Coordinates of C-alpha atoms and ligand atoms in Angstrom, one line a residue:
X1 CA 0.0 0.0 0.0
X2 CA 1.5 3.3 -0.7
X3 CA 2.6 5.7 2.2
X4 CA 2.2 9.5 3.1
X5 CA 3.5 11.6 5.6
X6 CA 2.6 15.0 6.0
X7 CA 3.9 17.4 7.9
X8 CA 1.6 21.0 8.6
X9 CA 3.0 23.9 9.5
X10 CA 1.0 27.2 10.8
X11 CA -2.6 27.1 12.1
X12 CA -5.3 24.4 13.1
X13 CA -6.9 25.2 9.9
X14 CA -3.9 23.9 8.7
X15 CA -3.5 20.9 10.9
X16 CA -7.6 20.5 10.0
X17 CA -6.6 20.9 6.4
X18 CA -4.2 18.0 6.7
X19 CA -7.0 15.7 8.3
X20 CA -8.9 16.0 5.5
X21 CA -5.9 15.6 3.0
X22 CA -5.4 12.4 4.8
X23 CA -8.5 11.6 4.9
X24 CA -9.1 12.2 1.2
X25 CA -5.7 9.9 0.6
X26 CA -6.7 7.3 3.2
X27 CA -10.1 6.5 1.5
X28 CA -7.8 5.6 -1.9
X29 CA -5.5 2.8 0.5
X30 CA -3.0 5.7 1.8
X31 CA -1.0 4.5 5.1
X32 CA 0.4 7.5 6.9
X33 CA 3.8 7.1 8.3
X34 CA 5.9 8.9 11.0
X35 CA 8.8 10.0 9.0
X36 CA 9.9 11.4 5.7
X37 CA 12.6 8.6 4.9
X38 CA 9.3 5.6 4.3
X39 CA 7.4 7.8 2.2
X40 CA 5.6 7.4 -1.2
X41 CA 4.0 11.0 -0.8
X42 CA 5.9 13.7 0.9
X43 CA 3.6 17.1 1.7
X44 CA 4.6 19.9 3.4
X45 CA 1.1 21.7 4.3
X46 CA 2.5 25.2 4.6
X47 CA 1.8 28.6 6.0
X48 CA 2.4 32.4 4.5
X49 CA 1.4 34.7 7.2
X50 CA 5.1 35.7 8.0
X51 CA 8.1 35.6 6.5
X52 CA 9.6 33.8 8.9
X53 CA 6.4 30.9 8.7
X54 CA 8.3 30.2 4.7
X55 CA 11.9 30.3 5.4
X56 CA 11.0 27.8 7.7
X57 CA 9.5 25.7 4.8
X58 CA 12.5 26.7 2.2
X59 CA 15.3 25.1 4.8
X60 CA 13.0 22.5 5.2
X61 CA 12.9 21.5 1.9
X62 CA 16.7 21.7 1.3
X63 CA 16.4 19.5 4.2
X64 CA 14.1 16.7 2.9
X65 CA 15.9 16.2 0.0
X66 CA 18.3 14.2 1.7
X67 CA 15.3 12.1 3.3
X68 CA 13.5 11.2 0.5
X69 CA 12.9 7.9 -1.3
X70 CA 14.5 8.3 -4.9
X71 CA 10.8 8.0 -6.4
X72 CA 8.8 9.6 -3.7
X73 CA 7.0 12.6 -4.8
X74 CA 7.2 15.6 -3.3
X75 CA 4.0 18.5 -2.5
X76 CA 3.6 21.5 -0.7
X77 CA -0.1 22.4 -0.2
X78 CA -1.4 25.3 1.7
X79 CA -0.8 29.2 2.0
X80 CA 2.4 29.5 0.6
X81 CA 1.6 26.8 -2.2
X82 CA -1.5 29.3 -2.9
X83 CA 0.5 32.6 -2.8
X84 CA 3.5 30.9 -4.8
X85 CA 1.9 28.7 -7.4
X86 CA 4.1 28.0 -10.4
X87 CA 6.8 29.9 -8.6
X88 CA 7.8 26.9 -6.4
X89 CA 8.2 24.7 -9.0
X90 CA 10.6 26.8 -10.4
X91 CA 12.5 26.9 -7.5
X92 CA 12.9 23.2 -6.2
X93 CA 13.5 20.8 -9.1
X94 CA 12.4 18.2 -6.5
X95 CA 8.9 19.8 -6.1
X96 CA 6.4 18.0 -8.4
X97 CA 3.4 19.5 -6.8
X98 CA 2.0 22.9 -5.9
X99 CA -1.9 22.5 -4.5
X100 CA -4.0 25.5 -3.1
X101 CA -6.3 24.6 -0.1
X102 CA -9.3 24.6 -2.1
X103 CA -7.6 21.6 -4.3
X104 CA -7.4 18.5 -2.0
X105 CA -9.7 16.6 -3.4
X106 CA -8.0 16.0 -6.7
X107 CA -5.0 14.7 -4.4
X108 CA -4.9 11.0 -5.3
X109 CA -4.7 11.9 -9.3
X110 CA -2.5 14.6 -8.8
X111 CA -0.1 12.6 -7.1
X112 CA -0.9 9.6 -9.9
X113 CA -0.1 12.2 -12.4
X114 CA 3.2 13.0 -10.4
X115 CA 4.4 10.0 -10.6
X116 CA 4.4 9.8 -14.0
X117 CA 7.2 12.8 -14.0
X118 CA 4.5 15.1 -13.9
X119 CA 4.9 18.6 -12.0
X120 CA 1.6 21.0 -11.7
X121 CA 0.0 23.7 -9.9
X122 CA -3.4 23.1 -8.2
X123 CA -4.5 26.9 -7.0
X124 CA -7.6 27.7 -8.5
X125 CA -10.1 28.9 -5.4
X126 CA -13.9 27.0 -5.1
X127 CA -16.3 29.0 -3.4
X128 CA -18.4 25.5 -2.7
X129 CA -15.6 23.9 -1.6
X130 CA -15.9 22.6 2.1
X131 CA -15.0 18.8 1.6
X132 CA -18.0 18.2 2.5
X133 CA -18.1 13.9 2.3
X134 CA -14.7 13.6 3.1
X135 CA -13.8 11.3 5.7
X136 CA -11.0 13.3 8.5
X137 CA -8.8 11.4 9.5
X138 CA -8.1 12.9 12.8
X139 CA -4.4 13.4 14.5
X140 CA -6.0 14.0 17.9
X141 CA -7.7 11.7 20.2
X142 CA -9.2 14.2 22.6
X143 CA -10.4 16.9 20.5
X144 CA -11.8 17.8 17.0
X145 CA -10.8 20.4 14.7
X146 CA -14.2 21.3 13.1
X147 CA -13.9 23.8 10.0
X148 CA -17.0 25.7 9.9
X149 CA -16.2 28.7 7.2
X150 CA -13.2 28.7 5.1
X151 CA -11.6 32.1 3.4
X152 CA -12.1 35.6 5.0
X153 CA -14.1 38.9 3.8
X154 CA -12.1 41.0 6.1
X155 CA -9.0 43.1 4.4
X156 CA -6.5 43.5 7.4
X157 CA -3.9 45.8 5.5
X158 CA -1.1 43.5 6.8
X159 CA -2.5 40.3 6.1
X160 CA -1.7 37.6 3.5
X161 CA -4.7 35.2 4.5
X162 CA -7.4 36.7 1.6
X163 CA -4.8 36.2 -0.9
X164 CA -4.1 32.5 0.0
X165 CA -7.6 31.5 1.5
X166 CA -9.8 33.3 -1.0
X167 CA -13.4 34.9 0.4
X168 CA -15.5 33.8 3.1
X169 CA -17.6 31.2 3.2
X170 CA -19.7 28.9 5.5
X171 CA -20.9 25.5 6.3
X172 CA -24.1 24.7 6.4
X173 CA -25.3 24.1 10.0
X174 CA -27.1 20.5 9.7
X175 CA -23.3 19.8 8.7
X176 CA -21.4 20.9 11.0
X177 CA -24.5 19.6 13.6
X178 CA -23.5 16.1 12.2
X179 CA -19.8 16.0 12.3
X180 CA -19.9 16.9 15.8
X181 CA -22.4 14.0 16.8
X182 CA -20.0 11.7 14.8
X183 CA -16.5 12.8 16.3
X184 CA -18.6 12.5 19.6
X185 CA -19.9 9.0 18.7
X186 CA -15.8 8.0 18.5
X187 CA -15.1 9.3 21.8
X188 CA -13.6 12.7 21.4
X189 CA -15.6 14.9 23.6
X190 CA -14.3 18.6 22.8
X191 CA -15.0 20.3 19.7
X192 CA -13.4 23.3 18.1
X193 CA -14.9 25.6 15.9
X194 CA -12.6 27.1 13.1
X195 CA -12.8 30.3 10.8
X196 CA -10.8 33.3 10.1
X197 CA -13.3 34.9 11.7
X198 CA -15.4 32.5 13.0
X199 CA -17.7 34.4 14.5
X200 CA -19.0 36.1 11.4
X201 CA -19.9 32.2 10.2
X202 CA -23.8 32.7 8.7
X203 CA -24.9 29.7 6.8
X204 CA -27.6 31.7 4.5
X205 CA -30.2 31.3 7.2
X206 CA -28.2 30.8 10.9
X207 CA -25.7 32.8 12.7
X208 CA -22.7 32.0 15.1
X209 CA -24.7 32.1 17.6
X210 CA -27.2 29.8 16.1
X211 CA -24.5 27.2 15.4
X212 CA -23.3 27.6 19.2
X213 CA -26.9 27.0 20.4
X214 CA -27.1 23.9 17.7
X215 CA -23.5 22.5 18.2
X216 CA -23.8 22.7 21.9
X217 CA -26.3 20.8 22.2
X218 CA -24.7 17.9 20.4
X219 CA -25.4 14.7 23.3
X220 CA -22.1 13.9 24.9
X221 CA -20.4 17.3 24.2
X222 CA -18.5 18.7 27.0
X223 CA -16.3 21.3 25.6
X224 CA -16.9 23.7 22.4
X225 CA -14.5 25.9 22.1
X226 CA -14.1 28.2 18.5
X227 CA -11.2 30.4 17.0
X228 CA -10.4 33.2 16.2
X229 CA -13.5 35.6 16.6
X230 CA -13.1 39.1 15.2
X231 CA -14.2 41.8 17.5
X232 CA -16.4 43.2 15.2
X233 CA -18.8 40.2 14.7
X234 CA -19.6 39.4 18.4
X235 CA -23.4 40.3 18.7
X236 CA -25.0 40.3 21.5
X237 CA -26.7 37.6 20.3
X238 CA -23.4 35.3 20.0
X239 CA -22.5 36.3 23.3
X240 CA -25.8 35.7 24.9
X241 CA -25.4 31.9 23.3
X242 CA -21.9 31.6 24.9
X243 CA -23.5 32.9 28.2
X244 CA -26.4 29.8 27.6
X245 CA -24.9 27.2 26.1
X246 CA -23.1 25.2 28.8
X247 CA -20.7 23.3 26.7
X248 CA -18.9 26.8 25.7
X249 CA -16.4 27.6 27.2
X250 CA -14.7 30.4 29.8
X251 CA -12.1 31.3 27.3
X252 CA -12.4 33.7 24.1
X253 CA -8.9 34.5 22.2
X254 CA -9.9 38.2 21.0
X255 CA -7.0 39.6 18.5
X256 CA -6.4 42.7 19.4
X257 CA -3.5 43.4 17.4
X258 CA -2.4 46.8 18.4
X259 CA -4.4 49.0 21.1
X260 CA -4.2 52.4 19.3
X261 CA -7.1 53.7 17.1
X262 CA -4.7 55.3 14.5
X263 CA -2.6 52.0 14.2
X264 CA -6.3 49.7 13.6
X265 CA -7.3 52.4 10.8
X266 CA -4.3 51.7 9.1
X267 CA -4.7 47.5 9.9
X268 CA -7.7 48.3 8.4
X269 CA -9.2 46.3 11.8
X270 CA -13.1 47.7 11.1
X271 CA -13.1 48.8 15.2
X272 CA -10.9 51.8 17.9
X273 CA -9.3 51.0 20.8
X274 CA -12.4 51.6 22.7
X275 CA -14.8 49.7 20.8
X276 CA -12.0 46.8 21.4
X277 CA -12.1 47.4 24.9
X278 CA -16.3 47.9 25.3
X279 CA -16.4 44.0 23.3
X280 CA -13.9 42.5 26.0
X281 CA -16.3 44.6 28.8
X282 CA -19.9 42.7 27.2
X283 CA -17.7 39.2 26.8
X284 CA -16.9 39.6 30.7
X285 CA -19.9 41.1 32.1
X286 CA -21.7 38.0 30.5
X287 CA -19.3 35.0 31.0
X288 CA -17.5 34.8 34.7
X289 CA -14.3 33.7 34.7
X290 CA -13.6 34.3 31.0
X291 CA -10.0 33.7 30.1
X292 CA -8.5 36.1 27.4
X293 CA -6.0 35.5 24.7
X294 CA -4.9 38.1 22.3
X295 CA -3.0 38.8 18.9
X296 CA -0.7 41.7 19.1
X297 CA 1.7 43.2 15.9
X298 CA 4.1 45.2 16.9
X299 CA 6.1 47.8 14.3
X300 CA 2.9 48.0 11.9
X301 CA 4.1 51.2 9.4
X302 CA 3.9 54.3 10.8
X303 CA 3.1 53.1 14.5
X304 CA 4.7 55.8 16.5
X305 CA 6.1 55.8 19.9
X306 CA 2.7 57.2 21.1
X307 CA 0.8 54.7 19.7
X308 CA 2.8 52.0 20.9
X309 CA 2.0 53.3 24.4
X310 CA -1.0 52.8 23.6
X311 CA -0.6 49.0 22.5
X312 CA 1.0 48.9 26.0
X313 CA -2.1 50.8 27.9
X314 CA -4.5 48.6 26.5
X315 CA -2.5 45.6 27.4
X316 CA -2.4 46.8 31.3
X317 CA -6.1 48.0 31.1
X318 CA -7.7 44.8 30.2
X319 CA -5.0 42.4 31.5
X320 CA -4.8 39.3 29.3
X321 CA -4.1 35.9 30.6
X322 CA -1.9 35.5 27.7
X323 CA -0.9 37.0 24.0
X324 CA 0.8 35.4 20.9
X325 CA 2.8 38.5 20.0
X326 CA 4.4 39.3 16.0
X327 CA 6.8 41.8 14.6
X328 CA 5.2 42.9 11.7
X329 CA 6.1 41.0 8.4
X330 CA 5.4 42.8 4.9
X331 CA 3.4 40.4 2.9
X332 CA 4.2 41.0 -0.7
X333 CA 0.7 42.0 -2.5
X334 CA -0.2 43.4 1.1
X335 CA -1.8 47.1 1.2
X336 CA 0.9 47.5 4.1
X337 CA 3.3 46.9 2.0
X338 CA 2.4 50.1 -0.2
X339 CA 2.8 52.6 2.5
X340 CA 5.3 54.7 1.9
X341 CA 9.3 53.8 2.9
X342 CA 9.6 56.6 5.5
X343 CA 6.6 55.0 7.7
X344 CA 8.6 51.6 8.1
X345 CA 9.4 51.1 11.7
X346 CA 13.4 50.4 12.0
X347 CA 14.4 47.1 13.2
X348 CA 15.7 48.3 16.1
X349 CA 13.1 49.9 17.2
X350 CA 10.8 47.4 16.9
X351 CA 13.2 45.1 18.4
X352 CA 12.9 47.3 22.0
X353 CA 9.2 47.4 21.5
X354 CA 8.7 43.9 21.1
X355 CA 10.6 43.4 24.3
X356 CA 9.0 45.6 26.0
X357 CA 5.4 44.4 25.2
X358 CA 6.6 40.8 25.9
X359 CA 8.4 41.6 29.1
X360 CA 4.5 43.8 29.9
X361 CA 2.1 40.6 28.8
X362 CA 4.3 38.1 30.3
X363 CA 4.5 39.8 33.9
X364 CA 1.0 40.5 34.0
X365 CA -0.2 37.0 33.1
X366 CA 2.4 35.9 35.8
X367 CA 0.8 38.0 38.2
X368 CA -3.0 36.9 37.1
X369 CA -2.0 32.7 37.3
X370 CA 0.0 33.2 41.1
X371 CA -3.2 34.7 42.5
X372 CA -5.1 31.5 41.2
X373 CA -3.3 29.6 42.9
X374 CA -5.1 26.9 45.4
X375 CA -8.4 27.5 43.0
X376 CA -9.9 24.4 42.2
X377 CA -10.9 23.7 38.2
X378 CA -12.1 21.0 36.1
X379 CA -9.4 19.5 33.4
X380 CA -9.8 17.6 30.2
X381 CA -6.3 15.5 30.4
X382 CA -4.7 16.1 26.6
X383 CA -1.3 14.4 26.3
X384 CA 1.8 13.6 27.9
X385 CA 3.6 16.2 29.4
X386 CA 7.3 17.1 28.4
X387 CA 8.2 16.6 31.8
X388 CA 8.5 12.7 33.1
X389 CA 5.8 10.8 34.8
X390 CA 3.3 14.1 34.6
X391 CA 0.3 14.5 32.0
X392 CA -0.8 17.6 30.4
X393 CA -4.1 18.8 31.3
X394 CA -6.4 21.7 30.5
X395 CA -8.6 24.0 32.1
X396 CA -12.4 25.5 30.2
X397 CA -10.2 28.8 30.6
X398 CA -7.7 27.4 28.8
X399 CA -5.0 26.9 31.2
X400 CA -2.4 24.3 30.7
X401 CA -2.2 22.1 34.1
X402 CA 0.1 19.6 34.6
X403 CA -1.3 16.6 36.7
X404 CA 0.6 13.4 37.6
X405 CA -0.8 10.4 35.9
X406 CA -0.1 8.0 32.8
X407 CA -1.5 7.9 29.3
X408 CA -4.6 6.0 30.7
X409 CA -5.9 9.4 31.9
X410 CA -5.9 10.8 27.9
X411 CA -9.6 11.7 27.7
X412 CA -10.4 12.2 31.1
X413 CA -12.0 15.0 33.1
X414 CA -10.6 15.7 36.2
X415 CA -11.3 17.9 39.4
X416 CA -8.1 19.6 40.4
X417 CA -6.7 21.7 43.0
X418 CA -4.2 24.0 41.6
X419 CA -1.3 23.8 43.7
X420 CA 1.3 26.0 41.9
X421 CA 2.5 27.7 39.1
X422 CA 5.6 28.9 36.6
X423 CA 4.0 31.8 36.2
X424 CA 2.4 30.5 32.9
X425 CA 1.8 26.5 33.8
X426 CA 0.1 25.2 36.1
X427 CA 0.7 21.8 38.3
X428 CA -2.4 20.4 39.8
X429 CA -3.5 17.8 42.0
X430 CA -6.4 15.3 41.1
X431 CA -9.6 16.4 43.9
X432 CA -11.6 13.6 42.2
X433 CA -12.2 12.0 38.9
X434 CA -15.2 13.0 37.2
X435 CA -16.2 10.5 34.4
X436 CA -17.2 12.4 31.3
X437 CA -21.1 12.6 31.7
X438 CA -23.3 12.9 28.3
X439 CA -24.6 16.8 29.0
X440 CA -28.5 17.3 28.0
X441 CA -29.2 17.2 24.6
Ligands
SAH501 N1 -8.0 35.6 11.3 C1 -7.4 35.9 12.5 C2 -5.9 36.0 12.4 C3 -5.2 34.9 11.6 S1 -3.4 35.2 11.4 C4 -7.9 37.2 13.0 O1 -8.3 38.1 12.2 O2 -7.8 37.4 14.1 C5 -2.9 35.1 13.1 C6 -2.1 36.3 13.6 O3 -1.0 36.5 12.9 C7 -2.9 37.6 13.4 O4 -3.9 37.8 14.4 C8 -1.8 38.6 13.5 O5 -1.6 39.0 14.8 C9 -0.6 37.9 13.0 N2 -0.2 38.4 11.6 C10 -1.0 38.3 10.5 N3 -0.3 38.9 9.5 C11 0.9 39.3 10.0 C12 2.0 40.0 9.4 N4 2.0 40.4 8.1 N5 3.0 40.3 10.2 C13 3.0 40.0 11.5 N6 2.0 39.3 12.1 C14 0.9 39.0 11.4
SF4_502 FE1 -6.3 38.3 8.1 FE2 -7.8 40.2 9.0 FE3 -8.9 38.1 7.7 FE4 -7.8 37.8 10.2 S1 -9.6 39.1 9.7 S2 -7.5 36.5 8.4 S3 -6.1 39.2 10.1 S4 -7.6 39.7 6.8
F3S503 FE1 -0.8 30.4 7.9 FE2 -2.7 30.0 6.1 FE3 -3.2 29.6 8.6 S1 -1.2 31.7 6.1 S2 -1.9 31.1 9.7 S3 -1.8 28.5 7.5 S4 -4.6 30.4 7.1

């Protein structure tokens, strides 16, 4: 039987994307393996949304070729297969194929095609596509990656992600509905919602918060979780569904991306500082305990020192419990990239402000997890932790807890005390076990 491996880089529409690639390839007699070295079918699923995100896949590809079986054929699918097209075959001779996320289907005779000495480009975008009957086959035992809108209708000046995604569109509900009850039905009991902007999902007839009410419902949920929401598209109406539907989660990650109202004009963000900061007040005035996660560029063109400070105010005022923070990457194609030279933000500069934020986030968060110490939580064990002889474990606020155990707790909910903290994990200790219990329909 032949083999694939595929490796995904970027985010868990990525990683879902690769589920359903494997899926699609399984269905035909694929076998995935664990390494490069045994494979038929090589694919690096990439990402484009920094620079940094395709050097990464350049070296890597220098890399593989040293891996590879003589025959194997070689793909890179994704972002940066969409923004690159015909331009990657040019420059790896070892590349035979170039395939666009809206082209997965046609894997198994592209790759047939391939290995005939074959090399194409796959990037043409399909508004209907949503791979509807295809099978995932799912990396993750605990919880389910469920795409519920691919593309995006926003513009963010900075962002590469309407180029290599295409426009927004969603899933019908009844669909989504039925993929949950079936990753349910094999045992996985926390489901994650995915879109660029997942809250703006709207099926034609239902909203987000529709599909919350729907989705939650789902017998033998525990957890729903989505990402990433866009400021702009939580209605009061989402939120009061989050507030109702027990199965959502305490834990929204909100990008903010910068906390000054000049700075989001030019992001073309759609909302000011204090229409950022009157969303965060309705998601916490409805949901107790929410925990908040945050995207933050730092160095967008022309962000002055002012407006940094203002990135930095907005960080102290709402007090995150944790943020994924970027130096700002041009994207070639970008508007950002248009603005003129003398608004670029030297390296150095954004260097000290990067530190700076980091150093703000990082001690605030600190501060936020030592106070919670001795609160006790439920968990959802996930994995094995780095550490020896402990398991990773996390909270509906999404804090990572660190409980002892083996892999026989992989699944299980779990009352803990948390007993300490490294100022961003948590160790716990188990209270009592709490088999998972079908919710309510
Ligand atoms: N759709 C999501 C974001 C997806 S990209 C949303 O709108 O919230 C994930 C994060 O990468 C973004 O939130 C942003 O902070 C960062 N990012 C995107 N483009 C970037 C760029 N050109 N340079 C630096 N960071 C970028
Ligand atoms: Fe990019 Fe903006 Fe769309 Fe997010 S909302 S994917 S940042 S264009
Ligand atoms: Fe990267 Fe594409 Fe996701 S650019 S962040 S893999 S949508």
């Amino acid at each position: 039987m032949p083999t694939v491996f595929i490796e995904t880089y970027g985010c868990q529409m990525n990683v879902s994307d690769s589920e359903l690639m494997l899926g699609t390839l399984a269905a035909e007699g694929y076998v995935a393996v664990d390494g490069p070295e045994d494979a038929d079918v090589v694919l690096l699923n990439t990402c484009a949304i920094r620079e940094h995100a395709e050097t990464r896949v350049i070296g890597r590809l220098g890399e593989l070729r040293r891996f590879l079986k003589k025959d194997a054929v070689l793909g890179v699918t994704g972002c940066m297969a969409q923004r690159l097209g015909p331009r990657l075959l040019d420059s790896d001779s070892r590349v035979s194929l170039v395939i666009g996320p809206d082209g997965y289907r046609a894997l198994p005779t592209l790759i047939e095609s391939a290995r005939k000495g074959e090399r194409m480009t796959s990037t043409d975008f399909d508004l209907e596509e949503h791979y509807e009957d295809v099978q995932a086959s799912r990396f993750d035992g605990v919880k389910a990656w469920i795409p519920v809108q691919r593309g995006c209708d926003y513009r963010c000046t900075y962002c590469i992600v309407p180029f290599t995604r295409g426009n927004e569109r969603s899933r019908q509900l009844e669909d989504v509905v039925r993929e949950t009850a079936a990753v349910v039905a094999q045992g996985l009991t926390e489901v994650v919602l995915l879109g660029q902007t997942v809250n703006s999902y709207h099926d034609g007839a239902r909203d987000f918060a529709d599909l919350l009410r729907a989705v939650g419902a789902v017998p033998g949920l525990q957890r729903l979780r989505f990402t990433s929401p866009h400021p702009n598209d939580f209605s009061d109406r989402v939120i009061a569904a989050m507030a109702d539907v027990a199965t959502v989660c305490e834990h929204v990650h909100l990008p903010m991306q910068s906390g000054s109202s000049r700075t989001l004009k030019r992001m073309l963000r759609r909302y000011s500082r204090a229409e950022y900061l009157d969303c965060v007040a309705r998601l916490r005035a409805a949901i107790p305990g929410l925990g908040l996660t945050t995207d933050i560029i730092v160095g967008f063109p022309g962000e002055t020192d002012e407006e940094f400070a203002e990135t930095l105010s907005a960080v102290r005022e709402i007090g995150f419990d944790d943020a994924f923070m970027f130096k700002f990457s041009p994207r070639e194609g970008t508007p950002a990239t248009r603005f003129p030279a003398s608004e670029t933000v030297p390296e150095d500069v954004v260097d000290a402000r990067f530190d700076e934020l980091m150093k703000t986030v990082r001690g605030m968060s600190r501060d936020r997890n030592f106070r919670r110490v001795g609160e006790r939580t439920e968990v959802l064990v996930e994995k094995e932790a780095r550490k020896g002889e402990l398991m990773q474990a996390r909270s509906r606020d999404f804090k990572t807890v660190l409980v002892p155990g083996d892999r026989t707790l992989i699944g299980q909910y779990l009352h803990v005390e948390l007993t300490g903290t490294t100022g961003s994990t948590f160790t716990g200790q188990v209270v009592r076990e709490r088999k998972a219990l079908p919710t309510a329909g």
